[in-house]
CSV table of C-alpha atoms in Angstrom, one decimal:
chain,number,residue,atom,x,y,z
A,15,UNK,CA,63.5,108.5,116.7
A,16,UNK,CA,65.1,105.7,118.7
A,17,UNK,CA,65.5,101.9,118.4
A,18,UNK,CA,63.3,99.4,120.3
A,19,UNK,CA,66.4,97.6,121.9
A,20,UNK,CA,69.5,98.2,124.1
A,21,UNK,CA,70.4,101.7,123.2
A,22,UNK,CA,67.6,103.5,124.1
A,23,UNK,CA,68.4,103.1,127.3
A,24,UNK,CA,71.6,104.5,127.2
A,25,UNK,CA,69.9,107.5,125.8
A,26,UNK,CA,71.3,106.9,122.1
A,27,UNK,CA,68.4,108.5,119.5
A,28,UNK,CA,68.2,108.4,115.6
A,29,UNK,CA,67.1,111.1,113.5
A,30,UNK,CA,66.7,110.9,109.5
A,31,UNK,CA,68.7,113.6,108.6
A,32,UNK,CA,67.4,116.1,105.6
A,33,UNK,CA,67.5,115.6,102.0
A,34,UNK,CA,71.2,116.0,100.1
A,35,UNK,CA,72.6,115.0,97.0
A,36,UNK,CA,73.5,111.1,96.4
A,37,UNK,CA,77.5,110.7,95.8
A,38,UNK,CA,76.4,107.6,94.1
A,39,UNK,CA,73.6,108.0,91.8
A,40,UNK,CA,73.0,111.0,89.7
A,41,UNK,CA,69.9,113.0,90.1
A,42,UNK,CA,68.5,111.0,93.3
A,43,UNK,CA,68.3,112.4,97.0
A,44,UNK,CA,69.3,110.8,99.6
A,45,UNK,CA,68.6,110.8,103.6
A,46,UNK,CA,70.6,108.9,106.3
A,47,UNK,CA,69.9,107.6,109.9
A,48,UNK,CA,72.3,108.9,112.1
A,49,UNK,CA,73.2,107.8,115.9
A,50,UNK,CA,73.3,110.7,118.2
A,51,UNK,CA,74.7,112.0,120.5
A,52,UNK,CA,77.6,110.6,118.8
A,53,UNK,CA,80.0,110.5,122.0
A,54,UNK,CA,77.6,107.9,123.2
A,55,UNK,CA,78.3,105.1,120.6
A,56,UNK,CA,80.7,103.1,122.4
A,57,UNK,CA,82.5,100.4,120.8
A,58,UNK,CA,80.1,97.7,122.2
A,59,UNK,CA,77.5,99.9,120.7
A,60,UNK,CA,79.6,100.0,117.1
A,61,UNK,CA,79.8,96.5,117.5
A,62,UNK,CA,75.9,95.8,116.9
A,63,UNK,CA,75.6,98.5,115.1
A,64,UNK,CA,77.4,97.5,112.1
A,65,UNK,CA,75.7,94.1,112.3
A,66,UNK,CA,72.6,96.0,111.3
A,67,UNK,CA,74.2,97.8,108.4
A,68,UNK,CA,75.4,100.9,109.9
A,69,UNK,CA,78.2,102.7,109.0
A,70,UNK,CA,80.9,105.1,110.0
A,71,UNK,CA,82.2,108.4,108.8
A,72,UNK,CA,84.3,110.6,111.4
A,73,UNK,CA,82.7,110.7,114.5
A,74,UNK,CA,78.8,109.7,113.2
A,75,UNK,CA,77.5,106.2,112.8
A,76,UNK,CA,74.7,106.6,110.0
A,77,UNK,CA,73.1,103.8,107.8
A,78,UNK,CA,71.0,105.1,104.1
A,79,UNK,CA,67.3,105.8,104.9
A,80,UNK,CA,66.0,107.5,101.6
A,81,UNK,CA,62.3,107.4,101.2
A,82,UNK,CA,62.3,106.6,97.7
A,83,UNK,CA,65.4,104.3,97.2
A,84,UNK,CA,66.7,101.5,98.8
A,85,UNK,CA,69.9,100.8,96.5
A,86,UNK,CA,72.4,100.9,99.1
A,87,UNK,CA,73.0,97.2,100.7
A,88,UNK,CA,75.6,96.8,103.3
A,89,UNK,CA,77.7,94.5,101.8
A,90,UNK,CA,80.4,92.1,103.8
A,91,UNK,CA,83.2,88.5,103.2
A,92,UNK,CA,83.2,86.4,105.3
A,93,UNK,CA,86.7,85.6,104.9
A,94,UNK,CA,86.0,81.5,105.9
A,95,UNK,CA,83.8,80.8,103.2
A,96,UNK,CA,86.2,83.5,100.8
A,97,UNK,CA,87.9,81.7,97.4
A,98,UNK,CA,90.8,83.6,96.7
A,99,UNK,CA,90.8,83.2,92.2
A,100,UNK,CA,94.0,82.4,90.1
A,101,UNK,CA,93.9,86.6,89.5
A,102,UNK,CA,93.7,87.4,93.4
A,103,UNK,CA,96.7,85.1,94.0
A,104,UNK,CA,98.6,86.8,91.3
A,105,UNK,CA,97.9,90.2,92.8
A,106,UNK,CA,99.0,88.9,95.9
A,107,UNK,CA,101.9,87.5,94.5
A,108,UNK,CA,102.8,91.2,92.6
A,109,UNK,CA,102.2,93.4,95.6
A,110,UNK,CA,103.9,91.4,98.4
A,111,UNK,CA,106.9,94.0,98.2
A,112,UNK,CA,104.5,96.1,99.9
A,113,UNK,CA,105.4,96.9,103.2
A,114,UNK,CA,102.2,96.9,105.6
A,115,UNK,CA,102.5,99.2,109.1
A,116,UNK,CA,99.4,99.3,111.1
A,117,UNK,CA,98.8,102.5,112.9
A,118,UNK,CA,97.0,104.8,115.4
A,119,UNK,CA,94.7,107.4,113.8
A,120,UNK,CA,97.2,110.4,113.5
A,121,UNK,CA,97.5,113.0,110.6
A,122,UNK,CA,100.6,112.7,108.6
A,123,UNK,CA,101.1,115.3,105.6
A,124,UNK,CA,102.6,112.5,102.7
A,125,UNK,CA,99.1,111.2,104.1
A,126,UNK,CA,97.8,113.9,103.0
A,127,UNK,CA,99.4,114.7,100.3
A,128,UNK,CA,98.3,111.4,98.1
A,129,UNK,CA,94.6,111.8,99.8
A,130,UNK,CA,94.4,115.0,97.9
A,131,UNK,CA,96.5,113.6,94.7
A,132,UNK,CA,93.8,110.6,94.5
A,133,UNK,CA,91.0,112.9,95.3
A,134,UNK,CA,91.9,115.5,92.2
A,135,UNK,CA,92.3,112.6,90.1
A,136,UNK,CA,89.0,110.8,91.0
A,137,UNK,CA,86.9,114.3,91.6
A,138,UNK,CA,88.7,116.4,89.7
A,139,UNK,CA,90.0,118.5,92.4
A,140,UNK,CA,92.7,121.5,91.7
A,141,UNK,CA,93.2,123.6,95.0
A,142,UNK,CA,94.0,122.7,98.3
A,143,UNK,CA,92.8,124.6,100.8
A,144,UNK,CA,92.9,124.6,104.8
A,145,UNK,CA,88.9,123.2,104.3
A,146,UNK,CA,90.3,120.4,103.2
A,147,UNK,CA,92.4,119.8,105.5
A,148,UNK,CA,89.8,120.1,108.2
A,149,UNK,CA,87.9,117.7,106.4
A,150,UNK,CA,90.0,115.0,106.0
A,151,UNK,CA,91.0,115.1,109.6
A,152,UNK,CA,86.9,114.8,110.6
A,153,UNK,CA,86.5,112.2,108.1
A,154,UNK,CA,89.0,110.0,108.3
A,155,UNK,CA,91.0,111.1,112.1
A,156,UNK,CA,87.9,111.7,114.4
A,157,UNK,CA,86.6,107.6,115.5
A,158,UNK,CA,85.3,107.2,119.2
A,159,UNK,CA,85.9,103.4,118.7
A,160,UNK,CA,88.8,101.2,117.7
A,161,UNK,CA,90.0,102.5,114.5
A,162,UNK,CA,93.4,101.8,112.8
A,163,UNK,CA,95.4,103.6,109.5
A,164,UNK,CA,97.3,100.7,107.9
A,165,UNK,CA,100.3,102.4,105.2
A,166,UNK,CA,101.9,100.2,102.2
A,167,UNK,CA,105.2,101.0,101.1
A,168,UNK,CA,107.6,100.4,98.6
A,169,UNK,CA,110.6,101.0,100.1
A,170,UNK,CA,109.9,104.7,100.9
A,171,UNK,CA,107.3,105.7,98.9
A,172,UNK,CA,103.7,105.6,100.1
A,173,UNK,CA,101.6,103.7,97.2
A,174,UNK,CA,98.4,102.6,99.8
A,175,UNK,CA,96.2,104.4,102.8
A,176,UNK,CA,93.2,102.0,104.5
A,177,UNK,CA,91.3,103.5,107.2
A,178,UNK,CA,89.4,100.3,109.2
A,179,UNK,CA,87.4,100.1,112.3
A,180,UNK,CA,88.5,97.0,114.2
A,181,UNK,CA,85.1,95.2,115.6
A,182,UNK,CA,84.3,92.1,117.8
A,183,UNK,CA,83.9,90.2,114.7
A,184,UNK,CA,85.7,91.6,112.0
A,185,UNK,CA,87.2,94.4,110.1
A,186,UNK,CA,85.1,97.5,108.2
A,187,UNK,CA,87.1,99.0,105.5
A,188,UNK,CA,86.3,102.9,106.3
A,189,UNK,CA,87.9,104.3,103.0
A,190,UNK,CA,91.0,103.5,100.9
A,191,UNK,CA,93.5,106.0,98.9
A,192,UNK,CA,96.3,105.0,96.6
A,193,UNK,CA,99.2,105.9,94.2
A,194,UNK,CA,96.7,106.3,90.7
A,195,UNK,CA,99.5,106.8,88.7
A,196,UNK,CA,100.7,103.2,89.4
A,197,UNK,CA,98.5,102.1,86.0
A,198,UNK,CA,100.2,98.4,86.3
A,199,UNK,CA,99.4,98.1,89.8
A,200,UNK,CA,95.9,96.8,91.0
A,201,UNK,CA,96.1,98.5,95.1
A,202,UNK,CA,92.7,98.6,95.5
A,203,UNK,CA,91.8,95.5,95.4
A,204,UNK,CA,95.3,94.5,96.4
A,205,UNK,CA,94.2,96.4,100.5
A,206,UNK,CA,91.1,94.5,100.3
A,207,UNK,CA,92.7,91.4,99.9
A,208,UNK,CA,95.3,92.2,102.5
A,209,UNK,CA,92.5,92.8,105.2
A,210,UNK,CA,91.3,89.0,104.6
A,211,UNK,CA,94.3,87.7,105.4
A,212,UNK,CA,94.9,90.2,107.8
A,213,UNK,CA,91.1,89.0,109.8
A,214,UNK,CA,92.5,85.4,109.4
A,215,UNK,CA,95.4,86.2,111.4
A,216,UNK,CA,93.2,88.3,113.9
A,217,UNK,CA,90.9,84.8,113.5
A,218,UNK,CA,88.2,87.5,113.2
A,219,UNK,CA,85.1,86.5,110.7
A,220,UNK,CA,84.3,89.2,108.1
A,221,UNK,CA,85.7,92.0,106.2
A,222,UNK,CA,82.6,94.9,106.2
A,223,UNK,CA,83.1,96.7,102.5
A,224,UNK,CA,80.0,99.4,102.8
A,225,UNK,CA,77.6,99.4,100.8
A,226,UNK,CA,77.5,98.2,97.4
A,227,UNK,CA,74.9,99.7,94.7
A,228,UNK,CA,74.0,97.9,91.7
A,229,UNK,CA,73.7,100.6,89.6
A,230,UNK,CA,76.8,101.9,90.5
A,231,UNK,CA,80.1,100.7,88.0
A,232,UNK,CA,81.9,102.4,91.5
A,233,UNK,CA,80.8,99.9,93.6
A,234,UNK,CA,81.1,97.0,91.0
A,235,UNK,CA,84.3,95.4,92.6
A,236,UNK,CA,82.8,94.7,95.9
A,237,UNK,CA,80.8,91.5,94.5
A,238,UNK,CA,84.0,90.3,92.8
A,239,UNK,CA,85.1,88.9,96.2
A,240,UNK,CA,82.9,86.0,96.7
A,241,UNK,CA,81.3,84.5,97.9
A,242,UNK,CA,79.9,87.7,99.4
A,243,UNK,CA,76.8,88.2,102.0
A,244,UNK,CA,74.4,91.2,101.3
A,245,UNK,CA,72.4,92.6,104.6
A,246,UNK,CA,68.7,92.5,102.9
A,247,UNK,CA,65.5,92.4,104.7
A,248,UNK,CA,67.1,92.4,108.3
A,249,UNK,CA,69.2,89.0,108.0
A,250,UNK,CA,73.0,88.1,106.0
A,251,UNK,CA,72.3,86.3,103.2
A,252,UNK,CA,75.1,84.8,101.0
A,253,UNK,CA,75.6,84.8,97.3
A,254,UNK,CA,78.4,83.8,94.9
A,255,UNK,CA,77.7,85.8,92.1
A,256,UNK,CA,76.1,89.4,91.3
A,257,UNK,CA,73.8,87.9,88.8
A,258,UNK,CA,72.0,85.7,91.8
A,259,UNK,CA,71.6,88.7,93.9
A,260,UNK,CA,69.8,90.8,90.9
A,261,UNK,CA,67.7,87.7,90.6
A,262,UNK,CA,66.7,87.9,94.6
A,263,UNK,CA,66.4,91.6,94.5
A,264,UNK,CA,64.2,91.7,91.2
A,265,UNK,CA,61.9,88.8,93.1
A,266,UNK,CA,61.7,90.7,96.3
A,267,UNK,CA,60.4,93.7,94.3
């Protein structure tokens, strides 16, 4: 399969790739467009890409393309229009003894080490094994495109990992990992708020957040940043509340 527009003719195809589990919602199957050859998708080519509500993981740019199920919508700030509440502002205000250090893509094992602490928390995980390893590294260290690690410390301990792609117009927050036995600490939304002010700075125009689900309580925090835009139907629409996207999404149906 391949796109009617500029990247055919750098000989960039898209295949649906086979059925697998969904990580998202129990008992559904999903499918996923995928970008091949992946050495091919250059920046430039990232750049529109994500636009169109495709995603990274590792080396493979992919977007959901299940044949029964459309309940993943890219989902994206655009940090003008963004109204930071009385309870981001204290957050802020908590975590600024964070200390942020933006780096190149490299593998570092205290990196590591709370990946795999956050992951056995969230997944239950017990062993670690040298599988793992390999797959953190393809997930999170392999990026033919402008990709960045950004660690928070406090003072010497490691509390925060965000994995972004740096685009023409924005951020794309890749995945975050944190400190979960920090229970007074809020560091998930605390890196999300960071990367606003971090695209104001970079005078760059949106933060890219994934996909968000409504059926999923995982992705329920995405919406909480508003007001928020939703990629639906081919064209960035913006909402300021959860409730008025239900309301499109139920009409559109």
């Amino acid at each position: 399969m391949s796109l009617p527009d500029e990247l055919s003719s750098h000989k960039i195809q898209f295949y649906v790739t086979t059925s697998y589990a969904c990580g998202y919602l129990e008992g559904r199957a999903s499918q996923s467009l995928v970008a091949t050859p992946h050495h091919l998708v250059s920046q430039r080519h990232y750049n529109d890409l994500i636009k169109k509500g495709f995603r990274r993981s590792g080396k493979f740019t992919y977007k959901p393309y299940c044949e029964l199920c459309n309940a993943c919508i890219p989902i994206r700030i655009n940090v003008k229009n963004f109204i930071s509440s009385k309870s981001f502002k204290r957050n802020i205000k908590k975590h600024q003894h964070l200390k942020a250090s933006v780096l190149p893509l490299s593998f570092h094992e205290n990196h590591f080490k709370l990946y795999m602490e956050y992951q056995k928390t969230r997944h239950e995980k017990s062993k670690t094994t040298d599988d793992e390893v390999n797959q953190y590294s393809e997930f999170l260290l392999q990026s033919n495109i402008e990709s960045r690690l950004i660690q928070f410390e406090d003072q010497d301990d490691l509390k925060i990992i965000s994995f972004v792609d740096v685009i023409d117009d924005g951020i794309s927050a890749v995945y975050t990992f944190f400190d979960i036995n920090d229970k007074s600490f809020s560091y998930g939304t605390y890196s999300i708020l960071w990367l606003i002010n971090w695209c104001i700075e970079k005078k760059l125009d949106y933060v890219y957040l994934g996909y968000w689900i409504k059926e999923s309580k995982k992705m329920n925090y995405k919406t909480h940043f508003k007001p928020f835009e939703l990629f639906i139907n081919n064209e960035w629409r913006s909402f300021n509340s959860e409730h008025d996207t239900i309301q499109l999404l139920n009409n559109i149906k």
